[in-house]
Structures are given as C-alpha cells and as structure tokens.
XYZ file of C-alpha atoms in Angstrom:
634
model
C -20.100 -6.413 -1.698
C -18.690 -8.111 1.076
C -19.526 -12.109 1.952
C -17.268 -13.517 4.837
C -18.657 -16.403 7.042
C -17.577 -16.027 10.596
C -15.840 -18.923 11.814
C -16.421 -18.426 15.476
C -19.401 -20.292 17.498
C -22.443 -17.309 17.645
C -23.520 -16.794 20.991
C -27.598 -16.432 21.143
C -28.236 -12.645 21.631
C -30.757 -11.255 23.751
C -34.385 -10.923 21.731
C -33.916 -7.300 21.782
C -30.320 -7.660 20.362
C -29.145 -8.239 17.163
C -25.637 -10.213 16.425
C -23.038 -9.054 14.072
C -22.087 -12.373 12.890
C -19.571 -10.301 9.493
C -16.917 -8.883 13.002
C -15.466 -12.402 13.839
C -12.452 -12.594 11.846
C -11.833 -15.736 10.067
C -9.027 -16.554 12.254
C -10.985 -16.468 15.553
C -10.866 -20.440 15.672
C -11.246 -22.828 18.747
C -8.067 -24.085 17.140
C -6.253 -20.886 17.644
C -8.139 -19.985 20.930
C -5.876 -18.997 23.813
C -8.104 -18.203 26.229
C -9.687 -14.922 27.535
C -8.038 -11.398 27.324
C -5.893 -9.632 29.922
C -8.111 -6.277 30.725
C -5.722 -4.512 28.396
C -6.783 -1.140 26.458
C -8.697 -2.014 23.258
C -9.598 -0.458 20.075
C -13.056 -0.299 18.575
C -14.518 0.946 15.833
C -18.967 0.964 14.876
C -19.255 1.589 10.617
C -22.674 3.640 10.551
C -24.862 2.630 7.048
C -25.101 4.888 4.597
C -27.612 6.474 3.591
C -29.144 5.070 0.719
C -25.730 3.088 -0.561
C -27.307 2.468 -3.701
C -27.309 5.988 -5.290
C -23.638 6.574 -3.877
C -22.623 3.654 -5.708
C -24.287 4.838 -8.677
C -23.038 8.358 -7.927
C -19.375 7.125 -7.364
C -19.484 4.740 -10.522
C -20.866 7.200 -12.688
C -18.229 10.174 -11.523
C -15.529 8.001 -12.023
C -16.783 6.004 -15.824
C -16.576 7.768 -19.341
C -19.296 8.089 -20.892
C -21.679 8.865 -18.486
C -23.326 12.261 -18.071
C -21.585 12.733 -14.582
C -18.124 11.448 -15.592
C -15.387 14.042 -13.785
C -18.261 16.367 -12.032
C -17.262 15.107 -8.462
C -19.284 15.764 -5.538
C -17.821 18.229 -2.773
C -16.979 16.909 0.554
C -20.459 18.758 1.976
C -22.831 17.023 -1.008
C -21.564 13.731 -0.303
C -22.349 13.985 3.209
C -25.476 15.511 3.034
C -26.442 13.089 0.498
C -24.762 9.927 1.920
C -23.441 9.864 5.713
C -25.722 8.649 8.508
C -27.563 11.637 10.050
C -26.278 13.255 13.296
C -28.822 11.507 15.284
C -27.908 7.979 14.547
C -24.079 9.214 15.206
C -25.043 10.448 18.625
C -27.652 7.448 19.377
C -24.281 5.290 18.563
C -22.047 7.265 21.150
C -24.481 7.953 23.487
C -24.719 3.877 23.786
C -20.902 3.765 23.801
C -20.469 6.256 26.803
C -23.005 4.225 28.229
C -21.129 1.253 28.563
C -17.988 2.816 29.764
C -15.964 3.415 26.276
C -13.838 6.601 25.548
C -14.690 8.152 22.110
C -11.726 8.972 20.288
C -12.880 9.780 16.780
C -16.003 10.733 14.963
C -15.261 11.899 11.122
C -16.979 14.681 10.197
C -18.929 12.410 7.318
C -20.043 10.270 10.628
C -19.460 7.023 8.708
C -17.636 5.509 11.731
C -16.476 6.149 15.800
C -13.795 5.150 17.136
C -13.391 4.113 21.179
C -11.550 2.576 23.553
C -12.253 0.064 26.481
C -10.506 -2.244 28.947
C -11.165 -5.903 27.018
C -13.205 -7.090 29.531
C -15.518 -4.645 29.516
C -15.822 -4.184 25.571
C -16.685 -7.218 25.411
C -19.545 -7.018 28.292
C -20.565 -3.719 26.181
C -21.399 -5.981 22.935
C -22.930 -9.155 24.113
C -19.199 -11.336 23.682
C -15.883 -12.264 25.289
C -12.214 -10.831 23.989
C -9.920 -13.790 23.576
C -6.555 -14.272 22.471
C -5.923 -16.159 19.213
C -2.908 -16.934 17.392
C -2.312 -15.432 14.395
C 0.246 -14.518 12.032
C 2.682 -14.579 14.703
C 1.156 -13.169 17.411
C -1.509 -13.127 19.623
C -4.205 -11.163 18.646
C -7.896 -10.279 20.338
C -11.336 -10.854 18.988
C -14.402 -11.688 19.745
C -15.689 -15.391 20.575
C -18.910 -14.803 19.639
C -20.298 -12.179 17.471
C -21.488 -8.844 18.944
C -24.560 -7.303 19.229
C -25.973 -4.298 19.756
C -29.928 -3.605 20.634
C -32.149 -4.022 17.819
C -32.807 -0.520 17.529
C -29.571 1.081 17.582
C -28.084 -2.361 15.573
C -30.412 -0.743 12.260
C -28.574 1.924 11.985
C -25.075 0.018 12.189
C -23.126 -1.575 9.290
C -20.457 -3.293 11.281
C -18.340 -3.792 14.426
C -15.111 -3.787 15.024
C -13.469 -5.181 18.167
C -10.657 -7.286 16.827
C -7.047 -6.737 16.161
C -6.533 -7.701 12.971
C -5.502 -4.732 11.702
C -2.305 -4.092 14.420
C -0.910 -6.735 11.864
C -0.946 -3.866 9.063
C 2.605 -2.482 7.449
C 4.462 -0.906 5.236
C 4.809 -2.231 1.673
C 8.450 -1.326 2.247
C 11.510 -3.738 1.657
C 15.293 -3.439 1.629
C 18.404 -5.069 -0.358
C 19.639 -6.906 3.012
C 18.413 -7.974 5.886
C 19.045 -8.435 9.588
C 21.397 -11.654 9.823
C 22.605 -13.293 13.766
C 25.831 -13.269 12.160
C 27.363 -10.124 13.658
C 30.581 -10.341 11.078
C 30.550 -10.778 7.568
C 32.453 -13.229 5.876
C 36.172 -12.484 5.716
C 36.144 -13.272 1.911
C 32.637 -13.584 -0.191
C 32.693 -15.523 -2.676
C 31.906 -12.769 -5.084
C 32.715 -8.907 -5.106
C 29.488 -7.377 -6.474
C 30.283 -3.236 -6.437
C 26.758 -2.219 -6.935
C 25.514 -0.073 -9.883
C 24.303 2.899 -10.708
C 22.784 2.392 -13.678
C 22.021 -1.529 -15.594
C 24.948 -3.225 -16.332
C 27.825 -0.900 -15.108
C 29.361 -3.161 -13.489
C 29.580 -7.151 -14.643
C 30.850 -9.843 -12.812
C 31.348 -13.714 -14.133
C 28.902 -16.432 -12.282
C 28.194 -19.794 -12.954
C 26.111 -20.386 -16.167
C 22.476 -19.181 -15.530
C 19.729 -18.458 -18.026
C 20.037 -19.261 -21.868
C 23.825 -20.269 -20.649
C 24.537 -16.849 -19.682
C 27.729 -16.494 -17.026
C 28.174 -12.420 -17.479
C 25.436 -10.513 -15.131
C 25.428 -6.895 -13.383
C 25.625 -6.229 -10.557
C 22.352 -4.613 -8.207
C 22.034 -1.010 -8.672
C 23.348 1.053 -5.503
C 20.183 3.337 -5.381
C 18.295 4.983 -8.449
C 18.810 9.183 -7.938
C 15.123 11.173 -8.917
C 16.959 12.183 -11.984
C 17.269 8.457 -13.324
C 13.305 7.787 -12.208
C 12.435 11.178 -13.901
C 14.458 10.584 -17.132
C 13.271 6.689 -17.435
C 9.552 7.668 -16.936
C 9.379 10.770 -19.328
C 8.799 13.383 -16.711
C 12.591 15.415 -16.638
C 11.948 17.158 -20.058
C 8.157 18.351 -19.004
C 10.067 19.736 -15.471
C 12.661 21.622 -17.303
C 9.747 23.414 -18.616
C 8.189 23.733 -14.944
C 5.550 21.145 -15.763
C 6.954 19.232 -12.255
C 3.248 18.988 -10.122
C 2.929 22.539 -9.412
C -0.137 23.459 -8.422
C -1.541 19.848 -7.705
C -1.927 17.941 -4.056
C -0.368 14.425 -3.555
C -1.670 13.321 0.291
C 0.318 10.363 1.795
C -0.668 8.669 4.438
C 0.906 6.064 7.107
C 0.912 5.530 10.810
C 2.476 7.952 13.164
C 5.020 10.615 12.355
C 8.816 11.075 11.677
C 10.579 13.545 13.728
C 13.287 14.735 11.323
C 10.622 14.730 8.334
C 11.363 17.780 6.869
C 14.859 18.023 7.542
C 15.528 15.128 6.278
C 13.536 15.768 2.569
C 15.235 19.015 2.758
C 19.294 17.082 3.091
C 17.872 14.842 0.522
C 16.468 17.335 -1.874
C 20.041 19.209 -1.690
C 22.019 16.092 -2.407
C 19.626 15.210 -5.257
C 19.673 18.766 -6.730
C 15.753 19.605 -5.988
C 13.968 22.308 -4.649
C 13.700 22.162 -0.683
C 10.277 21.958 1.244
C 8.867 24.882 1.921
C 5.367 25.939 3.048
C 3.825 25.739 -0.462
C 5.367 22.113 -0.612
C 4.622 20.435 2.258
C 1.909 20.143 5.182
C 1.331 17.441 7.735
C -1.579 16.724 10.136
C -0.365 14.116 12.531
C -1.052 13.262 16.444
C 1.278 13.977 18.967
C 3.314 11.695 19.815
C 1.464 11.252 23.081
C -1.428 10.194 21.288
C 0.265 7.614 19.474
C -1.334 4.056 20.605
C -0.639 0.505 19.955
C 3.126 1.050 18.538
C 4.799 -2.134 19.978
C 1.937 -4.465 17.766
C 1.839 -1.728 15.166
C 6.355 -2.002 14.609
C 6.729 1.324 16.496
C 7.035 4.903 14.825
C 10.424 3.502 14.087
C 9.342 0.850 11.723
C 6.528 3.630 9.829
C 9.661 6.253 9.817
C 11.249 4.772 6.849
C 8.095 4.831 4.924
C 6.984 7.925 5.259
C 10.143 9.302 4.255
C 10.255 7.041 1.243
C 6.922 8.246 0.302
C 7.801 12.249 0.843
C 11.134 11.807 -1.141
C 9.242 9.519 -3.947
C 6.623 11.816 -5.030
C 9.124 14.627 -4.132
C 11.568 13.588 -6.458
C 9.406 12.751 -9.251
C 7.187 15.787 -9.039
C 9.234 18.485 -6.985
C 6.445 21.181 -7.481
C 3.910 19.162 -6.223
C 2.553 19.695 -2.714
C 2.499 17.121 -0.366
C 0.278 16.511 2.132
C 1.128 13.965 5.045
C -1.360 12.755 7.278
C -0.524 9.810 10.019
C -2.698 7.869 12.022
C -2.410 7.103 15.458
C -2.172 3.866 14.771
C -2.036 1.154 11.934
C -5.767 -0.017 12.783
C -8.963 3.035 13.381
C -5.801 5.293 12.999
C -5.212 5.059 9.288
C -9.432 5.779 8.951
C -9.497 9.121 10.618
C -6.650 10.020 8.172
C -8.616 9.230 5.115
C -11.504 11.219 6.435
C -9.503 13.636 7.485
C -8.679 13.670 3.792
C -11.598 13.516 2.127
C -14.139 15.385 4.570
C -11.864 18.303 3.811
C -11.481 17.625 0.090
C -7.476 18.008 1.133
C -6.058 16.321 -2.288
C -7.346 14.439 -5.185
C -4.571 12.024 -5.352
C -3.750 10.143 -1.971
C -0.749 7.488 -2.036
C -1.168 4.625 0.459
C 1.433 2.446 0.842
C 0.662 0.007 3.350
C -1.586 -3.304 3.255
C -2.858 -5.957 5.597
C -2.348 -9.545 5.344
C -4.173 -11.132 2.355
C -7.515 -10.357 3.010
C -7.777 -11.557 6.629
C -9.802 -9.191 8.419
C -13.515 -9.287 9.249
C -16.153 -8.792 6.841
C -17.423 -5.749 8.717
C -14.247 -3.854 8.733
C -14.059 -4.620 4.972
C -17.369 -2.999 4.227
C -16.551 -0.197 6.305
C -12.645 0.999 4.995
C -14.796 0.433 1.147
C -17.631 2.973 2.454
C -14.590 5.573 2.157
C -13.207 4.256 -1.325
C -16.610 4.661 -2.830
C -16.918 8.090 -1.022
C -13.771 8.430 -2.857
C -14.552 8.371 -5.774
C -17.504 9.886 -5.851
C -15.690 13.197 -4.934
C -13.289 12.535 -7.929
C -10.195 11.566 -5.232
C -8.194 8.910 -6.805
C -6.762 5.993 -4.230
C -3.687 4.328 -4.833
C -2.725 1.030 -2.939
C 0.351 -0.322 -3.150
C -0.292 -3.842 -3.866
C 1.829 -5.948 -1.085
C 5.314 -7.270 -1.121
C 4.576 -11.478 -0.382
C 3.353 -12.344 -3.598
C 0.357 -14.733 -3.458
C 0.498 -14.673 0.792
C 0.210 -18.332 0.762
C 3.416 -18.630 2.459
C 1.973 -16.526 5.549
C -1.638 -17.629 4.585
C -2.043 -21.123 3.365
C -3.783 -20.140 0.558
C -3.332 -17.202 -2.014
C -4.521 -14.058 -1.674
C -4.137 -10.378 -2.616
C -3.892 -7.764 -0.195
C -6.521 -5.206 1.446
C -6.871 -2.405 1.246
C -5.616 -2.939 -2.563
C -8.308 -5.493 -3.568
C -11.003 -3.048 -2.936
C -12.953 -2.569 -6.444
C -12.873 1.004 -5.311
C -9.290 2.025 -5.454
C -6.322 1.604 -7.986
C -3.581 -0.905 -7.161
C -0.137 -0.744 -8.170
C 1.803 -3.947 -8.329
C 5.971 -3.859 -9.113
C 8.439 -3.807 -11.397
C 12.653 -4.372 -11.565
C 13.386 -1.206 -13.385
C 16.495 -0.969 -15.917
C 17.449 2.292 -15.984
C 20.653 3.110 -19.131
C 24.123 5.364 -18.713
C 22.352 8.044 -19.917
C 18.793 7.484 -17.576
C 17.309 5.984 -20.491
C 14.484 3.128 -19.841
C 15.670 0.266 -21.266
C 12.847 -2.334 -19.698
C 10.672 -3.270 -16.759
C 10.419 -6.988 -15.859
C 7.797 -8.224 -13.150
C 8.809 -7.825 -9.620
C 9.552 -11.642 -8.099
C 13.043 -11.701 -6.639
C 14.092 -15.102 -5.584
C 17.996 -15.756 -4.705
C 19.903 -18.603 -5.050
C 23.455 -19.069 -3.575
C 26.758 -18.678 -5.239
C 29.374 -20.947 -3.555
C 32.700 -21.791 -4.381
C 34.529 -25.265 -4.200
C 38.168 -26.188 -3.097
C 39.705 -25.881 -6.205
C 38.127 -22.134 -6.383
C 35.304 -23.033 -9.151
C 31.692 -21.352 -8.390
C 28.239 -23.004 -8.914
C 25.143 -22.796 -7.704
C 24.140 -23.915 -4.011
C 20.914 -25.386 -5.388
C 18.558 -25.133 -8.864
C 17.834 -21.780 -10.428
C 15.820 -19.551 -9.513
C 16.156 -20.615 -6.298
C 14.079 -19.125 -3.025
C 11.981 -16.551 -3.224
C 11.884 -13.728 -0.899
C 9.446 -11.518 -2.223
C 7.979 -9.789 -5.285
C 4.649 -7.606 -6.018
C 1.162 -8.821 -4.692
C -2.046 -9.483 -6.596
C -4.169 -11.884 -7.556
C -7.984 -12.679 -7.234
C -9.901 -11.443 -4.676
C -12.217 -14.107 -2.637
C -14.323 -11.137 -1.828
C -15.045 -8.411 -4.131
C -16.944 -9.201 -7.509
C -15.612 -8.643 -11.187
C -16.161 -4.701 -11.418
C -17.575 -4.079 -14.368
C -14.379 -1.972 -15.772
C -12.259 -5.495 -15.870
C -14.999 -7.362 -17.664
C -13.254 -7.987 -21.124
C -10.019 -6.836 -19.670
C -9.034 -9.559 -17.223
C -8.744 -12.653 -18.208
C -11.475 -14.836 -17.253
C -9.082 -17.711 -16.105
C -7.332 -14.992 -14.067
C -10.928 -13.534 -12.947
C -13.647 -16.433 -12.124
C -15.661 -13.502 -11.310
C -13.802 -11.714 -8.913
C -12.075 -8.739 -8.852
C -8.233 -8.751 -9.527
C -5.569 -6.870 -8.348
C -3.520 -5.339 -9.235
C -4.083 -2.374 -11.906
C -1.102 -0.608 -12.697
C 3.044 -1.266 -11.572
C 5.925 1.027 -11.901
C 9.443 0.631 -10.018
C 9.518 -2.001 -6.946
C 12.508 -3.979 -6.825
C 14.441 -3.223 -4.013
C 17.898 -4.308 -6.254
C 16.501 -2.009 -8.727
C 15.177 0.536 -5.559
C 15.583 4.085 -4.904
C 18.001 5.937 -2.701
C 16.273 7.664 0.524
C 17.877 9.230 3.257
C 16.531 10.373 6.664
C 17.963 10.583 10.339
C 16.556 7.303 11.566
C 14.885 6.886 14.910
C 16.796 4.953 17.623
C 14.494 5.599 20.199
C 10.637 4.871 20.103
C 9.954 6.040 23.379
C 11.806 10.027 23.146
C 12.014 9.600 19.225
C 15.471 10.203 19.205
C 17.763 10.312 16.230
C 20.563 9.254 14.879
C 22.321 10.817 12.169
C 21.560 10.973 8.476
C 22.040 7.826 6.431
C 21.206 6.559 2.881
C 19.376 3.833 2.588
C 18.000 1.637 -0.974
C 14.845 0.664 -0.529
C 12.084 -0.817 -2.557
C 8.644 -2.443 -2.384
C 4.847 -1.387 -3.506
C 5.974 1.113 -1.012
C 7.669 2.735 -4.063
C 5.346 2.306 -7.188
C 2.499 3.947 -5.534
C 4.138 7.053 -4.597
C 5.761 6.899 -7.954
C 2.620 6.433 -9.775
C 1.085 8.992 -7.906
C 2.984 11.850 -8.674
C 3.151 11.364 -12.682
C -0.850 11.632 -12.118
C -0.126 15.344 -10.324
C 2.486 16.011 -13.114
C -0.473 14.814 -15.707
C -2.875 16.642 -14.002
C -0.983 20.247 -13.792
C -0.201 19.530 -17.767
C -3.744 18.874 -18.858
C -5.309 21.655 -15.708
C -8.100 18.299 -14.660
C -7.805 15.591 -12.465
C -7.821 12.172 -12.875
C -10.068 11.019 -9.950
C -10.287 7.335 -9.656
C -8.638 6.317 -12.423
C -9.713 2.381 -12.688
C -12.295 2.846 -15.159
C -10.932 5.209 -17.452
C -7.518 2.804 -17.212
C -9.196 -0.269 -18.206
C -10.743 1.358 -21.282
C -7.695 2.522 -22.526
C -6.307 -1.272 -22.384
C -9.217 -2.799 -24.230
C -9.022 -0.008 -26.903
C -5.449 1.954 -26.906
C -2.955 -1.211 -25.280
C 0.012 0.512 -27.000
C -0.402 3.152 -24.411
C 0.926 1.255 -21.614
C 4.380 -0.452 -20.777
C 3.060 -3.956 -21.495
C 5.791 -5.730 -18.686
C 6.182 -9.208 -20.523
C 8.306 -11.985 -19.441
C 11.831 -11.226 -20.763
C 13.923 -13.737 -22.666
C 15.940 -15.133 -21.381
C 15.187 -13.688 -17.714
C 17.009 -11.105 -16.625
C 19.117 -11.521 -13.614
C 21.242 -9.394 -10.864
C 24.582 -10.789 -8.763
C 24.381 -9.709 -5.432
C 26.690 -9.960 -2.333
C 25.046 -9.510 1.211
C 26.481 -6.822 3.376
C 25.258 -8.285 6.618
C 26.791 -11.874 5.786
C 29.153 -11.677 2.504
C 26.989 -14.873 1.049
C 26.768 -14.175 -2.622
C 23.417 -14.834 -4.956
C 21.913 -14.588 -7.776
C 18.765 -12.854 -8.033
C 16.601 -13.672 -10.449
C 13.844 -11.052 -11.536
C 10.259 -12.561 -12.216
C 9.597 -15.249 -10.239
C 6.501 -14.009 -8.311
C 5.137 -17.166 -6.596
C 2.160 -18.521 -8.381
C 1.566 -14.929 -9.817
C 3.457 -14.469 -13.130
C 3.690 -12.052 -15.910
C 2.152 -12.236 -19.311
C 1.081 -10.344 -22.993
C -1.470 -7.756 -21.968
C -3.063 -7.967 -18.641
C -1.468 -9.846 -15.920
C -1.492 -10.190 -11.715
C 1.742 -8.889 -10.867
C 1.835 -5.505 -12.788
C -1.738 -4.771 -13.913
C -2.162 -3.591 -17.456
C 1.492 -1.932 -17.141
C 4.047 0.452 -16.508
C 2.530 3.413 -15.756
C 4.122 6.012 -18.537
C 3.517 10.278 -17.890
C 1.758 9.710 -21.657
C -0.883 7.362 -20.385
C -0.817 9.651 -16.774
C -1.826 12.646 -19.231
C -4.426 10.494 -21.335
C -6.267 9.594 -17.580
C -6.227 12.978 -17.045
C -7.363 14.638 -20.106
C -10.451 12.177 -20.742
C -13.161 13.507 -21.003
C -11.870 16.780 -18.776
C-alpha cells in the first residue's frame, strides 16, 4: 500500500541485520543535513506485522462494502486481535531488544501492533545501526536517521517499520481563525471600511469597489454561527425537538494533550447557547497527566491543542447535545495520537471518532504510513468509522513545493472531510455552501476618499480545504467510477465529504484559554470564531450519531457505502458547485483595521465542480444522506 523511496544514503548493515530503508523520511537530504543530534530525549516507535494482512484487508473491506455477506457484522475488539495483531511473543522479543539497548518503553497497545520508547539520540541511533541528525524542515530542525535502521534479521521479520524521526512533532490542528497575529500593536485609527460582522448572510451590507459580475454591495463576515443556526441549516433541530439529538450513540475525539477548563468551559458554553450541560452520561476523557505530557514546545504546547479540543467538544456538542463524547489526548502530536486510537479501538470505546488534525502533505516516512493505516483498516474492520479533517493549506505546495493532500486524511481507510463557506438565512435557513478557498485582497482608499482594490481580484490566498491526489495510496476500489479519472491517475483522492469550514462563515466557541503552558493557567472565558477542517469533521461526525440513534445501526466506515450512493442516488448530497457569480465577504481586520475582500472559492490549484470534486468530496454532508449511511443494509 505504501511505496516511498528513502532519500537518505543506506548505510551497509551488518549480515545478520536487516535495513529499514521505508523510516528515512523524504526530507532527510544531504542538502538539508545539519549535522549530528544533541543527546536530547527521542521518540520511537517499532509497527509489528500483522498477522496475515491479507484476510484483515479482506475482512475490513468486506465489513465496511454493501453487498457483501459481512457488510455491517464488525469484528469485536478481542476477534480482531486474536485474528490479526502480532502474537505476544514477537511483542516481547521486540521490547526485550529495546530494553536491551537502553530504551524506556512507554506504550504497548493492547492489539500489540506497535511500542513506543524513548532514548537519548545518540544512543537510539547506536540501538538501530544509524546516526540522528538534524535536518531542516518545514521550519525547523527536525531529527532522523542518516541511514536507514536495522534491526537483526530475526527480530527485523517480525517488524513492519521503524520510527525514529520527527516528522510527526510537525502535526496540528486543522484549526484557523478570522484574524491573525499582526507586529502592529495598534490598529488603524480609521479603516477604510466599517464591516459590523453578521449573524446570519447578508445582515449587514456595505458598498466596495466593483467585484464579481460588477457587483459593489457585499455582507459583511458572520460574527460566529450559534448551534441553533448549524442545527437548523443542516436539518437536525426538528429531529432534536423530538429527542432524536445523538442520545444513546458515542462520538470519540481525539487531539494532543488536555484542556484544563474542558468541562467548565462546554458547560458556560452550553448555557449561553441554550443546551444541555455535560454531565457524566455526556462526557468522558482519558488523557495523561500533565506530567506526562512530552515534546510540547515542537508539538505548539497544550496551549495551541486547547482551542481544538474545545472546538471539537462544543461542535459535536452543539449539533448532537445527547450524544456522548468521548475525549482522548495523546501525550504528544507524534506516538501520542497512536496510543489514543488504540486506546479507542482495543476497547471498542465509540464507533464514530472525529480527528481533526493532519500532518504536512504526506511527508512522513513510508514506515510510519503503513503503520497509522494498520489501525484504519483495524478500523474498519470493527465497523468504527474515521473521520479526518482534510487540512487547511490547500494543495501544500506553498509549504511543499509540490501538491499534496494531507495524512492522516489520504489514507484509503478513513473518510475525509474537506470545507465549505456556509450561508446560513434570518430564519437559520441554508441558503448555499460554496467551496472553502478564502483569498483576500485589499480595500484602500485614495485622497479624494474613492476605494479600489490594492491589487487584481481574488487576490492572495490564505487558506481553504485540503485534498487532492494522493502520491501514495492506490485508487480504492469505492472511487473507481466516482472520481474522475483526470482527478484520479490511479490514486486515491481526498477528500470525501465537506460541511462548514470557513472561518468568516465559522462557529462561535468559548473556553478559558491557557496563558501558561508550564502551570496551565487560565485566563478568563472568551468567545472566539473559529473555522477550519477542524470544524467539518466534528460537524460531520455528529449528524452520523444523530443518524445512527434515528435508524438504531451504525454507519462504520462510511467510504464505501458513500461512494455508492453518488454513482447511483447524487441527488442525495449537497452537490457544492461553483457559484455564479462568486460569492464574496467584506472584512475589516481587528488586529490592523486593513480592510479586504474575501473571496470564497479560490482553493489553490484545487477547485470545485458538478458532482465529485477535491475540495468538498461528493458534498455537503445532509442528516438525510447521514440516515441513508446508516440505514444501509442495517
């Protein structure tokens, strides 16, 4: 499933050794070599081979298709591992080799498909055969091997993959906001423009310089969509007058580390908002203390996870206020976010688990690849459905050089939900969805008091849903006749699905943010807008637990059954089209008073089209088609 070329020179193992060429990332270049590593603490993680990976794929695929004889009979947690995970001994053979060489175990699953450790550099790298370097990457400076690592021949058979690269420390949230940090510490004494923001499309209008189809009369961004507004515009506030609102069904979330004020602040929220409070029938969390959190300044601190773990919480919260959630947070954003999925599906915790967080493109090894899909497929084959939000850089080729969806939401394995700008009417009714590509150009204002436009429309993009084709996973066979083949060239594409990302067009949170990483310290309770994939997978994923309490069945992963209904039943889905002429937002920044125009749809190279497309999938995700996932075949 996985073909990556290491770029890295291969040192010569020992006879008795054998290399593992797939754990040099691609970005472990001469050209970006810094040298060798301070003897810093270092992260590791050994993927174990499955047991005969063949029938779990067949298992999984046949669990998860319609039609087949299996569809919706899900293993349990137990029959996957005692038909699938390595066997006990090759787990201990693994530590007992790790110990060995000095490492600290930190994690072994209870399906054994990976451990986790920890080493000085120096000597992690003496354990496998290599060197630790420093490379520079993405902005920082990153370890990973020189050469590739290898293990003894005899131990290496029972191995799928190493892991003793950083790569993953470069993994966030999918999370954005309307403004952004600016070294201007005053805003202008006069913008250009007064944009009061909304609450709903089109309250308020202001007069810009002619845009699209010679349009000068735009609203303004909205101030925050309420959970009332999300559940009215996507069909779900009728069904939870008539306590059809999740009850009954598990949504799991998971991100790195853990917020502090969690639960009080879902609880200020929920009051505000007019929903139910968390109680103990609503909400659970398994997360580390924070004394075992590791790697926060590389991973952007608890602090930079707290917003989206509330946004997640008060997302599925407010869409589906009966539903349970379940929050589990890693210790980290690398091996961390792994145990949590175990955690998750060795205990057969949920059958819905939102994940909003993504690397870089796809710019991790091949062997850590493999391993994070060994848990999709397990996935699936115990009838959990995935969702991954899909990124927020578009194509990544600004960050890249080259286009690329993200990881974890490329994975054939798991269903990805791209974005959408969401109009939402006076009364909360949907009016439309447009692709989710926000680029801004600059509203100025001459002399003689007349505006115009700092430069041509649409002007600079700052970022919008990502998708695209993956360079690494094959057409699955539930796109074939779906995807277009110009879009496809044999790959799998990303992503599936979209519902509300736009942060002009976001959703109002609130939460008592941290202002101190090391005590985890508070300040007081704020509102914030904020948008992103971050908010279209939670979203999704609680009109699937609304779905599922309505029809009593689950949905599982949902991919195949989704792709059907497009070929067959398109009229089902939101088809998000290109709108004409494009819609467009006015927008005055809060940190700076500089005035735009934001246009909606202008996703880098990724763009919008009639039926399927790479920003938004097959479509809007409606509660109609959530039901229809659910009821097939249940």
């Amino acid at each position: 499933m996985v073909g990556l070329t290491a770029t890295a020179a291969m040192a010569a193992p020992t006879p008795s050794n054998q290399a593992f060429p797939g754990s040099v990332p691609g970005w472990a270049t001469a050209a970006n070599d810094l040298g060798t590593a301070a003897d810093t603490s270092v992260e590791g993680e050994v993927f174990l081979s499955l047991r005969n990976v063949d029938a779990a794929i067949a298992t999984a695929t046949a669990v998860s298709t319609p039609g087949s004889g299996s569809y919706k009979q899900p293993l349990s947690p137990q029959q996957w591992i005692q038909r699938f995970s390595p066997t006990q001994a090759d787990v201990d053979a693994v530590v007992a080799h790790l110990k060995a060489k000095g490492m600290t175990i930190t994690d072994v699953p209870a399906s054994r498909q990976f451990v986790v450790f920890r080493g000085p550099a120096g000597r992690m790298g003496s354990a496998f055969g290599t060197e630790l370097h420093l490379y520079s990457h993405g902005g920082a400076s990153l370890l990973a091997p020189a050469a590739p690592p290898s293990l003894p021949a005899a131990l290496a058979a029972k191995v799928q993959g190493i892991s003793i690269d950083q790569s993953r420390l470069l993994t966030r949230p999918d999370l954005v906001k309307q403004d952004e940090p600016s070294a201007n510490r005053f805003a202008a004494a006069a913008p250009v423009l007064a944009t009061p923001c909304s609450n709903y499309w089109d309250q308020n209008t202001v007069t810009v310089p002619p845009a699209y189809a010679g349009n000068t009369r735009y609203g303004t961004y909205i101030c925050g969509y309420k959970p009332a507004q999300l559940q009215s515009a996507y069909g779900v506030a009728d069904y939870a007058k008539a306590g059809i609102d999740g009850r009954g069904q598990t949504v799991a979330i998971i991100d790195a580390y853990a917020s502090p004020t969690i639960v009080e602040d879902v609880n200020t929220f929920s009051s505000a908002a007019g929903l139910p409070v968390l109680d103990g029938s609503t909400y659970e969390q398994i997360v580390p203390a924070p004394s075992e959190f590791t790697d926060q300044a590389i991973c952007q601190e608890p602090s930079g996870w707290q917003t989206e773990q509330t946004l997640d919480v008060e997302a599925v919260h407010g869409l589906a206020p009966g539903a349970k959630v379940l929050y589990v947070g890693g210790t980290n954003c690398n091996a961390g976010l792994d145990v949590a999925m175990a955690t998750i599906l060795d205990g057969g915790l949920a059958n819905i688990v939102s994940n909003s967080y993504g690397n870089v493109g796809e710019d991790v090894s091949a062997d850590v690849l493999a391993g994070e899909v060994n848990e999709h497929i397990q996935a699936a084959a115990e009838g959990i459905g995935l969702y991954f939000s899909s990124g927020d850089n578009g194509d990544e080729r600004a960050k890249l050089g080259y286009t690329s969806p993200d990881f974890p939401a490329s994975s054939p394995w798991v269903t990805a939900v791209g974005g959408t700008s969401l109009a939402v009417g006076q009364n909360g009714n949907y009016l439309f969805e447009a692709g989710w590509g926000s680029s801004l150009q600059g509203i100025v204002k001459d002399s003689a008091g007349n505006l115009s436009y700092a430069g041509p429309l649409p002007g600079t993009f700052r970022f919008g849903a990502g998708g695209g084709r993956s360079a690494v996973f094959d057409q699955p066979a539930y796109q074939r006749g779906a995807v277009p083949d110009a879009l496809a060239n044999g790959h799998r594409v990303s992503p599936d699905v979209a519902a509300v990302a736009d942060p002009y067009t976001g959703y109002q949170t609130g939460f008592r943010p941290i202002i101190d990483d090391t005590t985890l310290a508070t300040g007081p309770y704020e509102n914030v807008t904020v948008g992103g994939t971050s908010l279209a997978s939670p979203v999704t994923a609680a009109q699937m637990a609304i779905a599922q309490q309505l029809t009593h069945s689950t949905v599982g992963f949902a991919n195949p059954t989704v792709y059907l209904l497009a070929r067959y039943a398109s009229f089902l889905f939101r088809d998000v089209q290109p709108q004409t002429p494009r819609q467009a937002l006015a927008f005055t920044r809060p940190s700076t008073g500089l005035s735009y125009l934001i246009s909606t749809d202008t996703d880098t190279s990724l763009t919008t089209a009639a039926g399927y497309d790479d920003v938004t999938g097959v479509g809007s995700v409606s509660l109609n088609l959530a039901t229809l996932l659910a009821r097939q075949g249940g």
